[in-house]
PDB file of C-alpha atoms in Angstrom:
ATOM      1  CA  MET A  91     -58.180 -33.514  20.964  1.00 48.00           C
ATOM      2  CA  SER A  92     -55.068 -32.146  19.317  1.00 60.00           C
ATOM      3  CA  ILE A  93     -51.805 -30.864  20.717  1.00 81.00           C
ATOM      4  CA  GLU A  94     -50.697 -29.767  17.269  1.00 91.00           C
ATOM      5  CA  VAL A  95     -49.778 -26.228  16.329  1.00 92.00           C
ATOM      6  CA  THR A  96     -50.389 -24.264  13.181  1.00 91.00           C
ATOM      7  CA  TYR A  97     -49.252 -20.776  12.195  1.00 89.00           C
ATOM      8  CA  ASP A  98     -51.199 -17.530  12.165  1.00 90.00           C
ATOM      9  CA  GLU A  99     -50.918 -14.661   9.675  1.00 88.00           C
ATOM     10  CA  ARG A 100     -47.777 -13.413  11.483  1.00 88.00           C
ATOM     11  CA  LEU A 101     -46.217 -16.909  11.309  1.00 89.00           C
ATOM     12  CA  ARG A 102     -46.539 -17.422  15.057  1.00 92.00           C
ATOM     13  CA  ALA A 103     -47.332 -20.855  16.405  1.00 92.00           C
ATOM     14  CA  VAL A 104     -50.897 -21.181  17.688  1.00 94.00           C
ATOM     15  CA  PRO A 105     -52.665 -24.305  18.972  1.00 96.00           C
ATOM     16  CA  VAL A 106     -55.012 -26.170  16.664  1.00 94.00           C
ATOM     17  CA  ASP A 107     -57.112 -27.108  19.728  1.00 94.00           C
ATOM     18  CA  ARG A 108     -56.494 -24.524  22.437  1.00 95.00           C
ATOM     19  CA  GLU A 109     -58.217 -26.511  25.187  1.00 95.00           C
ATOM     20  CA  ALA A 110     -56.258 -29.701  24.518  1.00 95.00           C
ATOM     21  CA  TYR A 111     -53.016 -27.764  24.160  1.00 96.00           C
ATOM     22  CA  ALA A 112     -53.613 -25.915  27.437  1.00 96.00           C
ATOM     23  CA  ALA A 113     -54.277 -29.256  29.143  1.00 96.00           C
ATOM     24  CA  MET A 114     -50.988 -30.624  27.805  1.00 96.00           C
ATOM     25  CA  VAL A 115     -49.095 -27.557  29.090  1.00 97.00           C
ATOM     26  CA  GLY A 116     -50.908 -27.881  32.421  1.00 97.00           C
ATOM     27  CA  GLY A 117     -49.673 -31.464  32.649  1.00 96.00           C
ATOM     28  CA  LEU A 118     -46.098 -30.362  32.023  1.00 96.00           C
ATOM     29  CA  LYS A 119     -46.410 -27.714  34.724  1.00 96.00           C
ATOM     30  CA  ALA A 120     -47.835 -30.301  37.142  1.00 96.00           C
ATOM     31  CA  ASP A 121     -44.894 -32.617  36.411  1.00 94.00           C
ATOM     32  CA  LEU A 122     -42.519 -29.729  37.119  1.00 93.00           C
ATOM     33  CA  ALA A 123     -44.259 -28.929  40.392  1.00 92.00           C
ATOM     34  CA  ARG A 124     -43.998 -32.593  41.408  1.00 91.00           C
ATOM     35  CA  LEU A 125     -40.271 -32.671  40.608  1.00 89.00           C
ATOM     36  CA  ASP A 126     -39.712 -29.393  42.465  1.00 85.00           C
ATOM     37  CA  ALA A 127     -41.525 -30.811  45.505  1.00 87.00           C
ATOM     38  CA  GLU A 128     -39.393 -33.962  45.425  1.00 83.00           C
ATOM     39  CA  GLY A 129     -36.266 -31.810  45.520  1.00 80.00           C
ATOM     40  CA  ALA A 130     -33.663 -34.094  43.951  1.00 70.00           C
ATOM     41  CA  ALA A 131     -34.852 -34.105  40.363  1.00 79.00           C
ATOM     42  CA  ASP A 132     -32.605 -34.936  37.440  1.00 87.00           C
ATOM     43  CA  PRO A 133     -31.567 -31.531  35.976  1.00 90.00           C
ATOM     44  CA  SER A 134     -31.893 -32.814  32.411  1.00 91.00           C
ATOM     45  CA  GLU A 135     -35.519 -33.850  33.054  1.00 92.00           C
ATOM     46  CA  VAL A 136     -36.279 -30.489  34.685  1.00 93.00           C
ATOM     47  CA  PHE A 137     -34.696 -28.742  31.693  1.00 95.00           C
ATOM     48  CA  ARG A 138     -36.798 -30.770  29.252  1.00 94.00           C
ATOM     49  CA  LEU A 139     -40.022 -29.994  31.101  1.00 95.00           C
ATOM     50  CA  LEU A 140     -39.186 -26.302  31.537  1.00 96.00           C
ATOM     51  CA  ARG A 141     -38.402 -25.872  27.861  1.00 97.00           C
ATOM     52  CA  ARG A 142     -41.494 -27.759  26.663  1.00 96.00           C
ATOM     53  CA  ALA A 143     -43.753 -25.891  29.088  1.00 97.00           C
ATOM     54  CA  GLY A 144     -42.094 -22.596  28.171  1.00 97.00           C
ATOM     55  CA  PHE A 145     -42.625 -23.162  24.462  1.00 97.00           C
ATOM     56  CA  GLY A 146     -46.192 -24.280  25.132  1.00 97.00           C
ATOM     57  CA  LEU A 147     -46.860 -21.105  27.087  1.00 97.00           C
ATOM     58  CA  VAL A 148     -45.516 -19.034  24.164  1.00 97.00           C
ATOM     59  CA  VAL A 149     -47.953 -20.855  21.868  1.00 97.00           C
ATOM     60  CA  LEU A 150     -50.790 -20.123  24.295  1.00 97.00           C
ATOM     61  CA  GLY A 151     -49.811 -16.429  24.415  1.00 96.00           C
ATOM     62  CA  GLU A 152     -48.887 -16.559  28.098  1.00 97.00           C
ATOM     63  CA  HIS A 153     -45.615 -14.746  27.549  1.00 97.00           C
ATOM     64  CA  GLY A 154     -44.779 -13.690  31.108  1.00 96.00           C
ATOM     65  CA  GLU A 155     -45.076 -17.215  32.440  1.00 97.00           C
ATOM     66  CA  ALA A 156     -43.216 -18.511  29.371  1.00 98.00           C
ATOM     67  CA  VAL A 157     -40.301 -16.178  30.103  1.00 98.00           C
ATOM     68  CA  SER A 158     -40.161 -17.425  33.698  1.00 97.00           C
ATOM     69  CA  HIS A 159     -39.985 -21.074  32.621  1.00 97.00           C
ATOM     70  CA  LEU A 160     -37.511 -20.438  29.814  1.00 98.00           C
ATOM     71  CA  GLU A 161     -35.181 -18.351  31.984  1.00 98.00           C
ATOM     72  CA  ARG A 162     -35.050 -21.281  34.420  1.00 96.00           C
ATOM     73  CA  ALA A 163     -34.378 -23.640  31.512  1.00 97.00           C
ATOM     74  CA  LEU A 164     -31.552 -21.416  30.293  1.00 97.00           C
ATOM     75  CA  LEU A 165     -29.790 -21.895  33.641  1.00 96.00           C
ATOM     76  CA  LEU A 166     -29.947 -25.685  33.188  1.00 95.00           C
ATOM     77  CA  ALA A 167     -28.941 -25.868  29.512  1.00 96.00           C
ATOM     78  CA  GLU A 168     -25.778 -27.954  29.274  1.00 93.00           C
ATOM     79  CA  ASN A 169     -24.655 -27.744  25.652  1.00 96.00           C
ATOM     80  CA  PRO A 170     -24.710 -25.396  22.656  1.00 97.00           C
ATOM     81  CA  ALA A 171     -27.768 -27.085  21.122  1.00 97.00           C
ATOM     82  CA  ALA A 172     -29.802 -26.692  24.313  1.00 97.00           C
ATOM     83  CA  LEU A 173     -28.576 -23.116  24.810  1.00 97.00           C
ATOM     84  CA  THR A 174     -29.464 -22.247  21.223  1.00 98.00           C
ATOM     85  CA  ALA A 175     -32.946 -23.742  21.452  1.00 97.00           C
ATOM     86  CA  VAL A 176     -33.798 -22.055  24.753  1.00 98.00           C
ATOM     87  CA  ARG A 177     -32.464 -18.686  23.611  1.00 98.00           C
ATOM     88  CA  ILE A 178     -34.638 -18.886  20.491  1.00 98.00           C
ATOM     89  CA  ASN A 179     -37.701 -19.841  22.559  1.00 97.00           C
ATOM     90  CA  LEU A 180     -37.017 -17.082  25.099  1.00 98.00           C
ATOM     91  CA  ALA A 181     -36.470 -14.526  22.335  1.00 98.00           C
ATOM     92  CA  ASP A 182     -39.753 -15.621  20.738  1.00 97.00           C
ATOM     93  CA  ALA A 183     -41.545 -15.131  24.076  1.00 98.00           C
ATOM     94  CA  HIS A 184     -40.230 -11.562  24.297  1.00 98.00           C
ATOM     95  CA  ARG A 185     -40.925 -10.817  20.620  1.00 97.00           C
ATOM     96  CA  HIS A 186     -44.460 -12.148  20.771  1.00 96.00           C
ATOM     97  CA  ALA A 187     -45.065 -10.017  23.873  1.00 96.00           C
ATOM     98  CA  GLY A 188     -43.904  -6.985  21.868  1.00 95.00           C
ATOM     99  CA  ASP A 189     -40.549  -6.565  23.630  1.00 97.00           C
ATOM    100  CA  LEU A 190     -38.290  -6.517  20.585  1.00 97.00           C
ATOM    101  CA  GLY A 191     -35.442  -4.982  22.594  1.00 97.00           C
ATOM    102  CA  ARG A 192     -35.180  -7.984  24.909  1.00 97.00           C
ATOM    103  CA  ALA A 193     -35.572 -10.419  22.034  1.00 98.00           C
ATOM    104  CA  GLU A 194     -32.731  -8.967  19.933  1.00 97.00           C
ATOM    105  CA  PRO A 195     -29.682 -10.061  21.978  1.00 98.00           C
ATOM    106  CA  LEU A 196     -31.140 -13.516  22.554  1.00 98.00           C
ATOM    107  CA  TYR A 197     -31.565 -14.128  18.821  1.00 98.00           C
ATOM    108  CA  LEU A 198     -28.042 -12.859  18.146  1.00 98.00           C
ATOM    109  CA  GLU A 199     -26.591 -15.049  20.921  1.00 98.00           C
ATOM    110  CA  ALA A 200     -28.476 -18.071  19.577  1.00 98.00           C
ATOM    111  CA  LEU A 201     -27.082 -17.485  16.095  1.00 98.00           C
ATOM    112  CA  ALA A 202     -23.552 -16.997  17.452  1.00 98.00           C
ATOM    113  CA  ILE A 203     -23.498 -20.316  19.323  1.00 98.00           C
ATOM    114  CA  ALA A 204     -25.777 -22.427  17.111  1.00 98.00           C
ATOM    115  CA  PRO A 205     -24.291 -25.770  16.167  1.00 98.00           C
ATOM    116  CA  PRO A 206     -24.144 -26.172  12.371  1.00 97.00           C
ATOM    117  CA  ASP A 207     -27.287 -28.342  12.303  1.00 97.00           C
ATOM    118  CA  MET A 208     -29.272 -25.622  14.125  1.00 98.00           C
ATOM    119  CA  ARG A 209     -28.024 -22.573  12.273  1.00 98.00           C
ATOM    120  CA  ASP A 210     -31.034 -22.597   9.924  1.00 98.00           C
ATOM    121  CA  PHE A 211     -33.408 -22.376  12.904  1.00 98.00           C
ATOM    122  CA  ALA A 212     -31.481 -19.461  14.417  1.00 98.00           C
ATOM    123  CA  LEU A 213     -31.438 -17.667  11.054  1.00 98.00           C
ATOM    124  CA  GLN A 214     -35.153 -18.145  10.458  1.00 98.00           C
ATOM    125  CA  HIS A 215     -36.169 -16.918  13.914  1.00 97.00           C
ATOM    126  CA  LEU A 216     -33.889 -13.896  13.649  1.00 98.00           C
ATOM    127  CA  ALA A 217     -35.432 -13.205  10.234  1.00 98.00           C
ATOM    128  CA  LYS A 218     -38.952 -13.230  11.696  1.00 96.00           C
ATOM    129  CA  HIS A 219     -37.698 -10.783  14.307  1.00 97.00           C
ATOM    130  CA  ARG A 220     -36.340  -8.580  11.502  1.00 97.00           C
ATOM    131  CA  ILE A 221     -39.748  -8.673   9.825  1.00 95.00           C
ATOM    132  CA  ASP A 222     -41.345  -7.467  13.066  1.00 94.00           C
ATOM    133  CA  GLN A 223     -38.735  -4.682  13.144  1.00 96.00           C
ATOM    134  CA  ASN A 224     -39.586  -3.834   9.527  1.00 94.00           C
ATOM    135  CA  ARG A 225     -35.978  -4.590   8.517  1.00 96.00           C
ATOM    136  CA  LEU A 226     -37.183  -6.501   5.518  1.00 96.00           C
ATOM    137  CA  ASP A 227     -34.024  -6.578   3.370  1.00 96.00           C
ATOM    138  CA  GLU A 228     -32.100  -8.124   6.270  1.00 97.00           C
ATOM    139  CA  ALA A 229     -34.946 -10.561   6.903  1.00 97.00           C
ATOM    140  CA  GLU A 230     -34.926 -11.722   3.304  1.00 97.00           C
ATOM    141  CA  THR A 231     -31.140 -12.218   3.335  1.00 98.00           C
ATOM    142  CA  LEU A 232     -31.381 -14.292   6.527  1.00 98.00           C
ATOM    143  CA  LEU A 233     -34.238 -16.357   5.113  1.00 98.00           C
ATOM    144  CA  ARG A 234     -32.365 -17.031   1.881  1.00 98.00           C
ATOM    145  CA  GLU A 235     -29.415 -18.362   3.905  1.00 98.00           C
ATOM    146  CA  ALA A 236     -31.774 -20.480   6.032  1.00 98.00           C
ATOM    147  CA  LEU A 237     -33.413 -21.836   2.873  1.00 98.00           C
ATOM    148  CA  GLU A 238     -30.050 -22.778   1.395  1.00 98.00           C
ATOM    149  CA  LEU A 239     -29.153 -24.705   4.571  1.00 98.00           C
ATOM    150  CA  ARG A 240     -32.539 -26.381   4.665  1.00 98.00           C
ATOM    151  CA  GLU A 241     -32.350 -27.398   1.026  1.00 98.00           C
ATOM    152  CA  ALA A 242     -28.989 -29.007   1.820  1.00 97.00           C
ATOM    153  CA  LYS A 243     -30.680 -30.903   4.674  1.00 97.00           C
ATOM    154  CA  GLY A 244     -33.358 -32.060   2.240  1.00 97.00           C
ATOM    155  CA  ASP A 245     -36.218 -31.726   4.764  1.00 96.00           C
ATOM    156  CA  PRO A 246     -39.383 -30.774   2.848  1.00 96.00           C
ATOM    157  CA  GLU A 247     -41.196 -29.447   5.950  1.00 94.00           C
ATOM    158  CA  LEU A 248     -38.310 -27.143   6.879  1.00 96.00           C
ATOM    159  CA  ILE A 249     -37.981 -25.962   3.283  1.00 97.00           C
ATOM    160  CA  ALA A 250     -41.719 -25.229   3.120  1.00 95.00           C
ATOM    161  CA  SER A 251     -41.542 -23.330   6.416  1.00 94.00           C
ATOM    162  CA  THR A 252     -38.780 -21.088   5.114  1.00 97.00           C
ATOM    163  CA  GLU A 253     -40.508 -20.571   1.772  1.00 96.00           C
ATOM    164  CA  LEU A 254     -43.619 -19.509   3.696  1.00 94.00           C
ATOM    165  CA  ALA A 255     -41.549 -17.070   5.751  1.00 95.00           C
ATOM    166  CA  LEU A 256     -39.980 -15.658   2.563  1.00 96.00           C
ATOM    167  CA  ALA A 257     -43.436 -15.139   1.045  1.00 94.00           C
ATOM    168  CA  HIS A 258     -44.536 -13.439   4.281  1.00 93.00           C
ATOM    169  CA  CYS A 259     -41.477 -11.160   4.112  1.00 94.00           C
ATOM    170  CA  ARG A 260     -42.183 -10.290   0.487  1.00 92.00           C
ATOM    171  CA  ARG A 261     -45.812  -9.427   1.319  1.00 90.00           C
ATOM    172  CA  HIS A 262     -44.518  -7.032   3.983  1.00 83.00           C
ATOM    173  CA  THR A 263     -42.122  -5.520   1.475  1.00 82.00           C
ATOM    174  CA  GLU A 264     -44.967  -4.917  -0.971  1.00 79.00           C
ATOM    175  CA  ASN A 265     -47.451  -3.754   1.702  1.00 75.00           C
ATOM    176  CA  PRO A 266     -45.442  -2.436   4.675  1.00 63.00           C
ATOM    177  CA  ASP A 267     -48.384  -1.999   7.066  1.00 59.00           C
TER     178      ASP A 267
END
């Protein structure tokens, strides 16, 4: 069983093992239900579970339920890093559901408030949104900035992720279907 994700041809996270991933998300939702029933849960724990479940639901393609969880998480986010992360996840849920209009302001808000160490994430997610909007020149500019930040971080996985996104953008530029 694997709770890992990989990326599809549109660079969207998908579960390696859907059944195992769904079970993991189900466990998170059960933990949330238990905390809700208890009534006096620690808000930071509720936030953590809501965000993880929300992201997991995005990965599973259950966008409506993901939005519900992530909107609740947004209300509990206590700092710029948490607000940035939840806004990105919520924007992704809307974008993956095809609602680019709702995704747009969330990506822009995430970029505006992103702490310096999260700016590359906000840039890359906004760039993927720009690809979906067929605004490919803007997407490439955003990805180049994200790559520069990630190279400065020296994280090979993040660098590879951005290079993959740049290649995806270039393929769209060459074949704009």
